[in-house]
């Protein structure tokens, strides 16, 4: 080879190497992001300088001379750290995912356009106060100033998808309220029950109806027969008119089969997993734990409060930690990127936390099409026309799609009649379609000077429905259920689709806030909520028809609170990490019997000795939960005659409680479980995934760092440190759990307690603060967010100052 040729090749190789290195460095910079914004930035839209101090985990404390300026700063920071998340949530609310993902997202967009979350937000805009609208405008202005002054590349998702962010608006702020509420609706369960009814018939489907167990702990009364009882409910439930129930367990209580002479079946389709995951991006709490203790049970003499909200564990996390400090507002906690304020946390006066109240706030209505005119449907007073609207869905890489939405007086039609089939469609009625002042209520909660003022603010939280525990620095504390409770003509909610043409199941208003389940400083010294039943009276029957979360987490929380005379922040945080499952302890002996009957004596003996804790080394946890999942699969096939169908986990409890056992299904499940678990530890068969919409794209997700997979995860479905996992057999993958944790001692707001997320602040997949909170979250540690300027200054590692632009 000639010297010249070698020189050319060396030169060419060097160029390629330089290009590769420069490209890699450029990609790395995109994935890492710009880091924390620092220095002075001149912006229009604020009245005075806004100081933003970041701690070593990237948590900003925003100091402003007015509340609107603080919200401006919050919008600015949200945009710099979580712009892709905000973009995705916006597109979910508006049904515009196909513009990014093409035809693969068309079905999701069709559903989103049908339910119309963004349209519902317009109704809320009409009832918000001018003051809050101006505050929301200040927040949106902060987002938009960040976009206008953006330096460098956009977040990697925008680069990969070749997309551009759009200006933020007040409507987009308010639309977050609707997404927050969606995942709490009973839509998925109702669709599953509707499909089961079509498959099994009226009489057989009655066995699927949920029942809250008589032995289960309740929120207001505590343990059955415990202190307080009915007297702890603030208002006499008899003041709410309750008609006799038309639905009785064991049969359908006289509810006529629908239709009378079916000419086919309706197809009730639960949402595909990807659609449900998109809708979950802004949900406030699918399930959760929270409890509050009065000063008599606290070592400090002031109330203690703890909360962990259970949601999809995504990357980035749904929450963004923040401190907001302005005249009349001094608050820290979890915020939602896209909206102003702190959703849950504490101010210098009040602390609060949320759990899903499991209000059955939606119904599926069977609507009969007018046999003489298919553009109309039947009502109690005759035939009415369907309301019809048409929307154009833009689809990337394909032609636009015209989407038609029909609605009845109850809501949008979500199940269509098949050609030549039944003369019915199904409409969806939901309180989330009604105008609400939820975000305005959150703003008032942030500034409430006392527990009574906090409750006043809570009255405007129309949806999502929440069990709210609260306490103030003066020592007042309690619980109140927030969110609208529909009053139905039938007297209580129904788990099944109901006839819409009779009027017998129509909604007749809502229960007044003053009559919601609530209790102030009960004698037992605490209130614990874990999505369990509020009570056992007629008012509780208005809330839910038995489908609350099973009482195992609530029972364990109450058990551990009562195990000590007094608690502190350390014992409260320790309780959040408890791994014992009362569900496992209840059925441990039954499982052991099944294993022995299968000839697996050693496994049976180990289960007999097991303490019910799902810690990482536990082989018993792997064995037991493999048995439960295998048994559930067998029971489902038996129930449906070899077919699949809706079959919630409480059906396994029903079977175990009603059968003498161990029967052949339980023995077979034991053999299958022993093989599947293969003597492995829980941490080997049960792992955590932090999901991201792009994490499943081959050749991109791994190198880019979108999400995290394969993290050994302790906890189980019914432990306080909960881990909701999927799969019929190992390996089990957990994608849901505590989306945050916080603990507050009202006697020591700046010196103890704190917050933590299962990820971090940054939305950039390789950013310094993308996953730096995850190790602490796994260990159960908390991160202090002080309220005082001195406390914040002591933890500050970076500063940003927004300076108002000179007026012309």
Short mmCIF file of C-alpha atoms in Angstrom, two decimals, residues 213-674:
data_model
loop_
_atom_site.label_atom_id
_atom_site.label_comp_id
_atom_site.label_asym_id
_atom_site.label_seq_id
_atom_site.Cartn_x
_atom_site.Cartn_y
_atom_site.Cartn_z
CA UNK A 213 -66.00 -8.52 54.11
CA UNK A 214 -67.79 -8.11 57.42
CA UNK A 215 -64.52 -8.56 59.29
CA UNK A 216 -62.79 -5.78 57.33
CA UNK A 217 -61.58 -2.58 58.96
CA UNK A 218 -63.41 0.63 57.97
CA UNK A 219 -62.12 4.18 57.88
CA UNK A 220 -64.63 6.03 60.01
CA UNK A 221 -65.57 3.40 62.58
CA UNK A 222 -62.26 1.55 62.74
CA UNK A 223 -62.52 -2.14 63.54
CA UNK A 224 -66.11 -3.46 63.53
CA UNK A 225 -67.72 -2.54 66.82
CA UNK A 226 -64.81 -0.25 67.65
CA UNK A 227 -64.86 3.19 69.20
CA UNK A 228 -67.12 5.79 67.77
CA UNK A 229 -69.23 3.84 65.33
CA UNK A 230 -72.00 5.82 63.69
CA UNK A 231 -71.53 8.81 66.01
CA UNK A 232 -68.25 9.62 64.28
CA UNK A 233 -70.00 10.45 61.00
CA UNK A 234 -70.46 14.19 60.94
CA UNK A 235 -73.98 14.24 59.54
CA UNK A 236 -76.89 11.88 60.01
CA UNK A 237 -76.82 9.62 56.93
CA UNK A 238 -80.60 9.32 57.12
CA UNK A 239 -80.76 12.90 55.84
CA UNK A 240 -79.81 11.55 52.41
CA UNK A 241 -82.69 9.83 50.69
CA UNK A 242 -81.77 6.23 49.93
CA UNK A 243 -84.18 4.06 48.02
CA UNK A 244 -84.20 0.29 48.59
CA UNK A 245 -81.45 -1.43 46.64
CA UNK A 246 -82.45 -3.10 43.40
CA UNK A 247 -79.41 -5.32 43.47
CA UNK A 248 -79.01 -8.17 45.95
CA UNK A 249 -75.94 -10.38 46.33
CA UNK A 250 -76.47 -13.86 44.97
CA UNK A 251 -78.90 -12.78 42.27
CA UNK A 252 -79.68 -9.63 40.31
CA UNK A 253 -82.36 -8.47 42.69
CA UNK A 254 -85.15 -8.15 40.17
CA UNK A 255 -83.06 -6.31 37.57
CA UNK A 256 -84.63 -7.58 34.38
CA UNK A 257 -82.39 -9.35 31.90
CA UNK A 258 -81.29 -6.92 29.21
CA UNK A 259 -82.42 -7.15 26.50
CA UNK A 260 -85.62 -9.17 26.88
CA UNK A 261 -85.03 -11.15 23.67
CA UNK A 262 -81.38 -10.76 22.73
CA UNK A 263 -80.57 -11.05 19.06
CA UNK A 264 -76.83 -11.12 19.69
CA UNK A 265 -74.35 -9.77 22.17
CA UNK A 266 -72.80 -6.42 22.86
CA UNK A 267 -69.01 -6.33 22.91
CA UNK A 268 -67.72 -4.66 26.07
CA UNK A 269 -64.03 -4.03 25.44
CA UNK A 270 -61.81 -2.98 28.36
CA UNK A 271 -59.12 -0.57 27.26
CA UNK A 272 -55.98 -2.06 25.75
CA UNK A 273 -52.99 -1.90 28.08
CA UNK A 274 -51.25 0.87 26.14
CA UNK A 275 -54.37 3.07 26.20
CA UNK A 276 -54.83 2.53 29.92
CA UNK A 277 -51.16 3.38 30.53
CA UNK A 278 -51.42 6.64 28.59
CA UNK A 279 -54.50 7.65 30.56
CA UNK A 280 -52.71 6.81 33.79
CA UNK A 281 -49.96 9.39 33.16
CA UNK A 282 -51.75 12.07 35.18
CA UNK A 283 -53.91 10.01 37.50
CA UNK A 284 -53.77 11.21 41.09
CA UNK A 285 -54.09 7.86 42.87
CA UNK A 286 -55.30 4.45 41.80
CA UNK A 287 -54.75 3.09 45.29
CA UNK A 288 -52.79 4.38 48.28
CA UNK A 289 -52.06 4.41 52.00
CA UNK A 290 -52.45 7.35 54.34
CA UNK A 291 -52.87 7.79 58.04
CA UNK A 292 -52.85 10.59 60.58
CA UNK A 293 -52.23 10.35 64.33
CA UNK A 294 -53.30 12.87 66.94
CA UNK A 295 -50.88 14.35 69.45
CA UNK A 296 -51.82 11.77 72.10
CA UNK A 297 -50.24 9.04 69.93
CA UNK A 298 -47.21 11.15 68.93
CA UNK A 299 -43.93 11.47 70.84
CA UNK A 300 -43.77 15.13 69.81
CA UNK A 301 -47.25 15.89 71.16
CA UNK A 302 -48.39 17.17 67.74
CA UNK A 303 -50.04 15.19 64.91
CA UNK A 304 -48.09 12.92 62.58
CA UNK A 305 -49.16 12.26 58.98
CA UNK A 306 -47.98 9.73 56.38
CA UNK A 307 -48.98 9.15 52.76
CA UNK A 308 -47.91 7.03 49.81
CA UNK A 309 -50.00 7.16 46.65
CA UNK A 310 -49.97 4.02 44.47
CA UNK A 311 -49.76 4.62 40.74
CA UNK A 312 -48.00 3.41 37.65
CA UNK A 313 -44.25 3.67 38.24
CA UNK A 314 -43.18 5.51 35.13
CA UNK A 315 -40.07 7.28 33.93
CA UNK A 316 -40.22 10.11 34.58
CA UNK A 317 -42.34 9.83 37.69
CA UNK A 318 -45.74 11.47 37.67
CA UNK A 319 -44.73 13.79 40.52
CA UNK A 320 -42.22 16.66 40.68
CA UNK A 321 -41.08 17.84 44.11
CA UNK A 322 -41.18 21.60 44.65
CA UNK A 323 -41.25 24.33 47.27
CA UNK A 324 -43.39 27.43 46.67
CA UNK A 325 -42.67 30.45 48.85
CA UNK A 326 -44.54 33.74 48.40
CA UNK A 327 -46.59 36.08 50.59
CA UNK A 328 -49.50 33.98 51.88
CA UNK A 329 -48.08 30.71 50.46
CA UNK A 330 -45.31 28.61 52.00
CA UNK A 331 -45.71 25.00 50.89
CA UNK A 332 -43.65 21.97 49.83
CA UNK A 333 -44.55 18.65 48.27
CA UNK A 334 -45.62 16.89 45.10
CA UNK A 335 -46.65 18.89 42.05
CA UNK A 336 -47.95 17.74 38.66
CA UNK A 337 -45.94 19.03 35.68
CA UNK A 338 -48.45 21.02 33.66
CA UNK A 339 -50.33 22.61 36.58
CA UNK A 340 -49.54 25.09 39.37
CA UNK A 341 -49.43 24.33 43.08
CA UNK A 342 -48.66 21.40 45.36
CA UNK A 343 -51.12 18.50 45.13
CA UNK A 344 -50.07 16.77 48.36
CA UNK A 345 -47.57 17.76 51.02
CA UNK A 346 -47.51 20.36 53.76
CA UNK A 347 -47.43 24.09 54.31
CA UNK A 348 -46.19 25.95 57.39
CA UNK A 349 -49.67 25.37 58.88
CA UNK A 350 -51.29 22.20 57.44
CA UNK A 351 -50.20 18.76 56.18
CA UNK A 352 -52.37 16.46 54.08
CA UNK A 353 -52.39 13.25 52.07
CA UNK A 354 -54.68 11.35 49.68
CA UNK A 355 -55.98 7.88 48.97
CA UNK A 356 -58.52 6.83 46.37
CA UNK A 357 -61.97 6.88 48.00
CA UNK A 358 -63.32 4.27 45.56
CA UNK A 359 -66.46 6.27 44.92
CA UNK A 360 -68.43 4.56 42.19
CA UNK A 361 -68.75 7.80 40.25
CA UNK A 362 -69.64 6.39 36.84
CA UNK A 363 -72.22 4.14 35.21
CA UNK A 364 -72.63 2.32 31.92
CA UNK A 365 -76.13 2.89 30.54
CA UNK A 366 -77.70 0.57 28.01
CA UNK A 367 -79.55 2.79 25.54
CA UNK A 368 -82.17 1.34 23.19
CA UNK A 369 -82.07 2.63 19.66
CA UNK A 370 -85.43 3.82 18.38
CA UNK A 371 -86.64 0.91 16.18
CA UNK A 372 -88.19 3.36 13.73
CA UNK A 373 -85.20 5.75 13.48
CA UNK A 374 -81.59 4.70 14.14
CA UNK A 375 -80.56 8.33 14.70
CA UNK A 376 -82.64 8.39 17.88
CA UNK A 377 -82.78 6.48 21.18
CA UNK A 378 -85.48 5.82 23.77
CA UNK A 379 -85.93 7.77 27.02
CA UNK A 380 -88.64 7.65 29.73
CA UNK A 381 -90.47 10.44 27.92
CA UNK A 382 -90.06 9.24 24.35
CA UNK A 383 -87.50 9.23 21.58
CA UNK A 384 -84.60 11.72 21.42
CA UNK A 385 -81.91 12.26 18.79
CA UNK A 386 -78.35 11.20 19.46
CA UNK A 387 -76.04 14.17 19.83
CA UNK A 388 -73.39 13.86 17.12
CA UNK A 389 -70.03 15.57 16.66
CA UNK A 390 -67.27 14.89 14.15
CA UNK A 391 -63.56 15.37 14.76
CA UNK A 392 -60.57 15.00 12.47
CA UNK A 393 -57.66 12.95 13.79
CA UNK A 394 -54.31 13.65 12.16
CA UNK A 395 -52.27 10.46 11.74
CA UNK A 396 -48.56 10.54 11.15
CA UNK A 397 -47.63 8.83 7.90
CA UNK A 398 -51.26 8.27 6.89
CA UNK A 399 -54.38 10.12 5.81
CA UNK A 400 -56.45 12.06 8.32
CA UNK A 401 -59.29 10.11 9.92
CA UNK A 402 -62.80 11.41 10.49
CA UNK A 403 -64.04 10.29 13.90
CA UNK A 404 -67.74 10.49 14.79
CA UNK A 405 -68.88 10.63 18.42
CA UNK A 406 -72.46 9.95 19.43
CA UNK A 407 -73.75 10.90 22.86
CA UNK A 408 -76.97 10.40 24.81
CA UNK A 409 -78.33 12.25 27.81
CA UNK A 410 -76.08 10.08 29.96
CA UNK A 411 -72.83 10.62 28.08
CA UNK A 412 -70.76 9.46 25.08
CA UNK A 413 -71.51 6.13 23.44
CA UNK A 414 -68.59 3.79 24.18
CA UNK A 415 -70.06 0.49 22.92
CA UNK A 416 -71.71 0.41 19.53
CA UNK A 417 -74.35 -2.05 18.34
CA UNK A 418 -73.13 -4.60 15.86
CA UNK A 419 -74.81 -4.85 12.42
CA UNK A 420 -77.77 -7.19 12.69
CA UNK A 421 -77.25 -7.47 16.45
CA UNK A 422 -78.89 -6.06 19.54
CA UNK A 423 -80.77 -2.75 19.29
CA UNK A 424 -78.70 -1.20 22.09
CA UNK A 425 -75.62 0.92 22.53
CA UNK A 426 -73.83 1.74 25.79
CA UNK A 427 -73.26 5.28 27.06
CA UNK A 428 -70.82 6.27 29.79
CA UNK A 429 -71.85 8.69 32.54
CA UNK A 430 -69.07 10.02 34.80
CA UNK A 431 -68.78 12.88 37.28
CA UNK A 432 -65.52 13.88 35.58
CA UNK A 433 -67.53 15.20 32.65
CA UNK A 434 -69.01 17.83 34.97
CA UNK A 435 -67.31 21.21 35.53
CA UNK A 436 -65.10 21.24 38.63
CA UNK A 437 -62.84 23.63 40.53
CA UNK A 438 -60.32 21.00 41.59
CA UNK A 439 -57.12 22.91 40.83
CA UNK A 440 -58.54 26.03 42.44
CA UNK A 441 -59.28 23.92 45.52
CA UNK A 442 -55.66 22.70 45.52
CA UNK A 443 -54.45 26.31 45.41
CA UNK A 444 -56.67 27.18 48.39
CA UNK A 445 -55.47 24.08 50.27
CA UNK A 446 -51.87 25.24 49.74
CA UNK A 447 -52.65 28.56 51.46
CA UNK A 448 -55.04 27.35 54.19
CA UNK A 449 -53.94 28.69 57.61
CA UNK A 450 -55.63 25.93 59.63
CA UNK A 451 -57.37 22.56 59.41
CA UNK A 452 -60.88 24.12 59.34
CA UNK A 453 -59.83 26.44 56.49
CA UNK A 454 -58.31 23.44 54.71
CA UNK A 455 -61.65 21.58 54.94
CA UNK A 456 -63.41 24.64 53.51
CA UNK A 457 -61.04 24.54 50.54
CA UNK A 458 -61.55 20.80 50.17
CA UNK A 459 -65.24 21.32 49.51
CA UNK A 460 -64.38 22.55 45.98
CA UNK A 461 -62.44 19.41 45.07
CA UNK A 462 -65.11 18.06 42.73
CA UNK A 463 -63.03 15.26 41.25
CA UNK A 464 -61.03 13.12 41.57
CA UNK A 465 -62.68 11.61 44.64
CA UNK A 466 -60.27 11.23 47.55
CA UNK A 467 -59.98 10.14 51.15
CA UNK A 468 -58.14 13.10 52.64
CA UNK A 469 -56.28 13.01 55.96
CA UNK A 470 -55.04 16.31 57.36
CA UNK A 471 -53.54 17.95 60.44
CA UNK A 472 -52.37 21.41 61.45
CA UNK A 473 -49.69 22.85 63.71
CA UNK A 474 -52.31 23.82 66.29
CA UNK A 475 -53.00 20.12 66.85
CA UNK A 476 -56.28 19.70 64.94
CA UNK A 477 -56.54 16.68 62.68
CA UNK A 478 -59.00 14.40 60.93
CA UNK A 479 -60.36 12.84 57.76
CA UNK A 480 -62.85 13.97 55.11
CA UNK A 481 -63.94 12.32 51.90
CA UNK A 482 -63.76 14.76 48.97
CA UNK A 483 -65.19 14.49 45.46
CA UNK A 484 -68.71 14.19 44.12
CA UNK A 485 -70.91 11.28 45.20
CA UNK A 486 -73.80 10.74 42.77
CA UNK A 487 -77.27 10.05 44.19
CA UNK A 488 -79.01 7.50 41.99
CA UNK A 489 -82.74 6.93 41.69
CA UNK A 490 -82.05 3.23 42.36
CA UNK A 491 -80.54 4.06 45.76
CA UNK A 492 -77.01 2.74 45.27
CA UNK A 493 -74.39 2.15 42.57
CA UNK A 494 -74.54 -0.84 40.26
CA UNK A 495 -71.57 -2.91 39.18
CA UNK A 496 -73.42 -3.85 35.98
CA UNK A 497 -74.66 -1.89 32.98
CA UNK A 498 -78.16 -0.55 33.68
CA UNK A 499 -81.11 0.35 31.43
CA UNK A 500 -81.12 3.98 30.35
CA UNK A 501 -84.61 4.09 28.86
CA UNK A 502 -86.50 3.58 32.15
CA UNK A 503 -85.13 6.44 34.26
CA UNK A 504 -84.89 4.04 37.23
CA UNK A 505 -81.12 4.42 37.43
CA UNK A 506 -80.76 8.09 36.58
CA UNK A 507 -78.61 10.38 38.70
CA UNK A 508 -80.56 12.81 40.87
CA UNK A 509 -77.83 15.10 42.17
CA UNK A 510 -74.90 14.66 44.53
CA UNK A 511 -74.46 14.22 48.28
CA UNK A 512 -73.67 17.57 49.96
CA UNK A 513 -70.05 17.90 51.05
CA UNK A 514 -71.06 18.41 54.68
CA UNK A 515 -72.65 14.94 54.65
CA UNK A 516 -69.64 13.10 53.19
CA UNK A 517 -68.01 10.51 55.45
CA UNK A 518 -65.69 12.37 57.81
CA UNK A 519 -64.31 12.36 61.33
CA UNK A 520 -62.39 14.88 63.43
CA UNK A 521 -59.97 13.69 66.12
CA UNK A 522 -61.69 10.37 66.93
CA UNK A 523 -61.18 8.89 70.38
CA UNK A 524 -58.96 6.05 69.20
CA UNK A 525 -56.33 8.64 68.27
CA UNK A 526 -55.79 7.93 64.57
CA UNK A 527 -57.43 7.53 61.19
CA UNK A 528 -55.99 5.05 58.66
CA UNK A 529 -57.09 4.80 55.04
CA UNK A 530 -55.99 2.29 52.42
CA UNK A 531 -58.86 2.44 49.91
CA UNK A 532 -60.98 0.42 52.32
CA UNK A 533 -64.66 1.01 53.13
CA UNK A 534 -65.56 4.34 54.70
CA UNK A 535 -68.23 2.80 56.92
CA UNK A 536 -71.15 0.37 57.09
CA UNK A 537 -74.18 2.64 56.96
CA UNK A 538 -76.53 3.88 54.26
CA UNK A 539 -74.19 6.69 53.32
CA UNK A 540 -71.38 4.22 52.64
CA UNK A 541 -73.77 2.32 50.37
CA UNK A 542 -74.20 5.46 48.30
CA UNK A 543 -70.44 5.68 47.82
CA UNK A 544 -69.71 2.17 46.65
CA UNK A 545 -71.45 -1.15 46.07
CA UNK A 546 -68.93 -3.28 47.91
CA UNK A 547 -65.98 -2.92 45.58
CA UNK A 548 -63.53 -1.18 47.88
CA UNK A 549 -59.96 -2.40 48.10
CA UNK A 550 -59.61 -5.47 50.28
CA UNK A 551 -58.97 -4.56 53.94
CA UNK A 552 -55.54 -6.16 54.33
CA UNK A 553 -53.36 -3.04 54.03
CA UNK A 554 -55.71 -0.99 56.20
CA UNK A 555 -55.82 -3.75 58.79
CA UNK A 556 -52.05 -4.04 58.95
CA UNK A 557 -51.61 -0.26 59.27
CA UNK A 558 -54.09 -0.16 62.14
CA UNK A 559 -52.41 -3.14 63.77
CA UNK A 560 -48.97 -1.51 63.68
CA UNK A 561 -50.24 1.88 64.85
CA UNK A 562 -51.90 0.26 67.85
CA UNK A 563 -48.79 -1.81 68.62
CA UNK A 564 -47.12 1.32 70.09
CA UNK A 565 -48.36 3.86 72.56
CA UNK A 566 -46.68 6.70 70.67
CA UNK A 567 -44.96 7.16 67.33
CA UNK A 568 -42.44 9.44 65.67
CA UNK A 569 -41.30 10.08 62.10
CA UNK A 570 -39.05 7.02 62.20
CA UNK A 571 -41.80 4.56 63.11
CA UNK A 572 -44.15 6.16 60.59
CA UNK A 573 -41.59 5.78 57.79
CA UNK A 574 -40.89 2.24 58.94
CA UNK A 575 -44.57 1.39 58.76
CA UNK A 576 -44.61 2.53 55.12
CA UNK A 577 -41.98 -0.12 54.37
CA UNK A 578 -43.75 -3.00 56.15
CA UNK A 579 -43.74 -6.18 54.07
CA UNK A 580 -46.16 -8.44 55.96
CA UNK A 581 -49.32 -9.38 54.03
CA UNK A 582 -52.41 -10.14 56.11
CA UNK A 583 -53.78 -11.76 52.96
CA UNK A 584 -50.86 -14.19 52.95
CA UNK A 585 -51.28 -14.88 56.66
CA UNK A 586 -55.02 -15.54 56.16
CA UNK A 587 -54.44 -18.18 53.43
CA UNK A 588 -50.95 -19.43 54.33
CA UNK A 589 -52.23 -22.57 56.07
CA UNK A 590 -54.56 -23.34 53.15
CA UNK A 591 -51.62 -23.09 50.75
CA UNK A 592 -49.52 -25.33 52.98
CA UNK A 593 -52.30 -27.95 52.97
CA UNK A 594 -52.42 -27.86 49.18
CA UNK A 595 -48.68 -28.38 48.88
CA UNK A 596 -48.75 -31.31 51.29
CA UNK A 597 -51.67 -32.83 49.39
CA UNK A 598 -49.52 -32.53 46.27
CA UNK A 599 -46.77 -34.52 47.97
CA UNK A 600 -44.64 -31.41 48.55
CA UNK A 601 -44.25 -31.71 52.32
CA UNK A 602 -41.11 -29.58 52.59
CA UNK A 603 -42.79 -26.67 50.80
CA UNK A 604 -45.87 -27.06 53.01
CA UNK A 605 -43.73 -26.95 56.16
CA UNK A 606 -41.94 -23.82 54.98
CA UNK A 607 -45.24 -22.07 54.32
CA UNK A 608 -46.54 -23.05 57.77
CA UNK A 609 -43.52 -21.33 59.33
CA UNK A 610 -43.58 -18.26 57.07
CA UNK A 611 -44.23 -14.84 58.65
CA UNK A 612 -46.07 -13.51 55.55
CA UNK A 613 -43.36 -10.98 54.68
CA UNK A 614 -42.44 -10.57 51.01
CA UNK A 615 -38.79 -9.61 51.51
CA UNK A 616 -36.18 -10.16 48.81
CA UNK A 617 -34.69 -13.45 50.15
CA UNK A 618 -38.10 -15.06 50.85
CA UNK A 619 -38.61 -18.29 48.92
CA UNK A 620 -41.94 -18.70 50.70
CA UNK A 621 -43.23 -15.45 49.15
CA UNK A 622 -42.31 -16.72 45.69
CA UNK A 623 -44.02 -20.03 46.40
CA UNK A 624 -47.21 -18.56 47.90
CA UNK A 625 -47.81 -15.90 45.24
CA UNK A 626 -47.07 -18.37 42.44
CA UNK A 627 -49.72 -20.64 43.99
CA UNK A 628 -52.28 -17.82 44.20
CA UNK A 629 -51.73 -16.81 40.56
CA UNK A 630 -51.88 -20.40 39.34
CA UNK A 631 -55.04 -21.02 41.35
CA UNK A 632 -56.61 -17.84 39.95
CA UNK A 633 -55.94 -19.04 36.41
CA UNK A 634 -57.51 -22.42 37.15
CA UNK A 635 -60.56 -20.90 38.82
CA UNK A 636 -61.08 -18.51 35.90
CA UNK A 637 -61.08 -21.36 33.40
CA UNK A 638 -63.49 -23.33 35.59
CA UNK A 639 -65.77 -20.29 36.02
CA UNK A 640 -65.95 -19.56 32.29
CA UNK A 641 -65.98 -23.16 31.09
CA UNK A 642 -62.56 -22.98 29.54
CA UNK A 643 -62.95 -19.44 28.22
CA UNK A 644 -61.31 -16.27 29.48
CA UNK A 645 -63.10 -13.35 31.08
CA UNK A 646 -63.22 -10.80 33.86
CA UNK A 647 -62.06 -12.44 37.07
CA UNK A 648 -60.71 -10.14 39.81
CA UNK A 649 -58.44 -11.47 42.53
CA UNK A 650 -61.16 -11.32 45.20
CA UNK A 651 -62.77 -14.27 43.41
CA UNK A 652 -59.89 -16.42 44.66
CA UNK A 653 -60.77 -15.37 48.21
CA UNK A 654 -64.42 -16.22 47.62
CA UNK A 655 -63.45 -19.67 46.40
CA UNK A 656 -61.06 -20.37 49.28
CA UNK A 657 -63.59 -19.17 51.85
CA UNK A 658 -66.44 -21.23 50.42
CA UNK A 659 -64.72 -24.53 49.58
CA UNK A 660 -63.63 -27.10 52.18
CA UNK A 661 -60.38 -27.73 50.27
CA UNK A 662 -57.76 -28.36 49.44
CA UNK A 663 -59.48 -29.46 46.24
CA UNK A 664 -57.99 -30.67 42.98
CA UNK A 665 -57.51 -27.15 41.61
CA UNK A 666 -55.55 -26.08 44.68
CA UNK A 667 -53.38 -29.21 44.53
CA UNK A 668 -52.70 -28.72 40.82
CA UNK A 669 -51.85 -25.06 41.51
CA UNK A 670 -49.37 -26.19 44.18
CA UNK A 671 -47.56 -28.46 41.73
CA UNK A 672 -47.47 -25.72 39.09
CA UNK A 673 -46.26 -23.16 41.64
CA UNK A 674 -43.44 -25.36 42.88
#
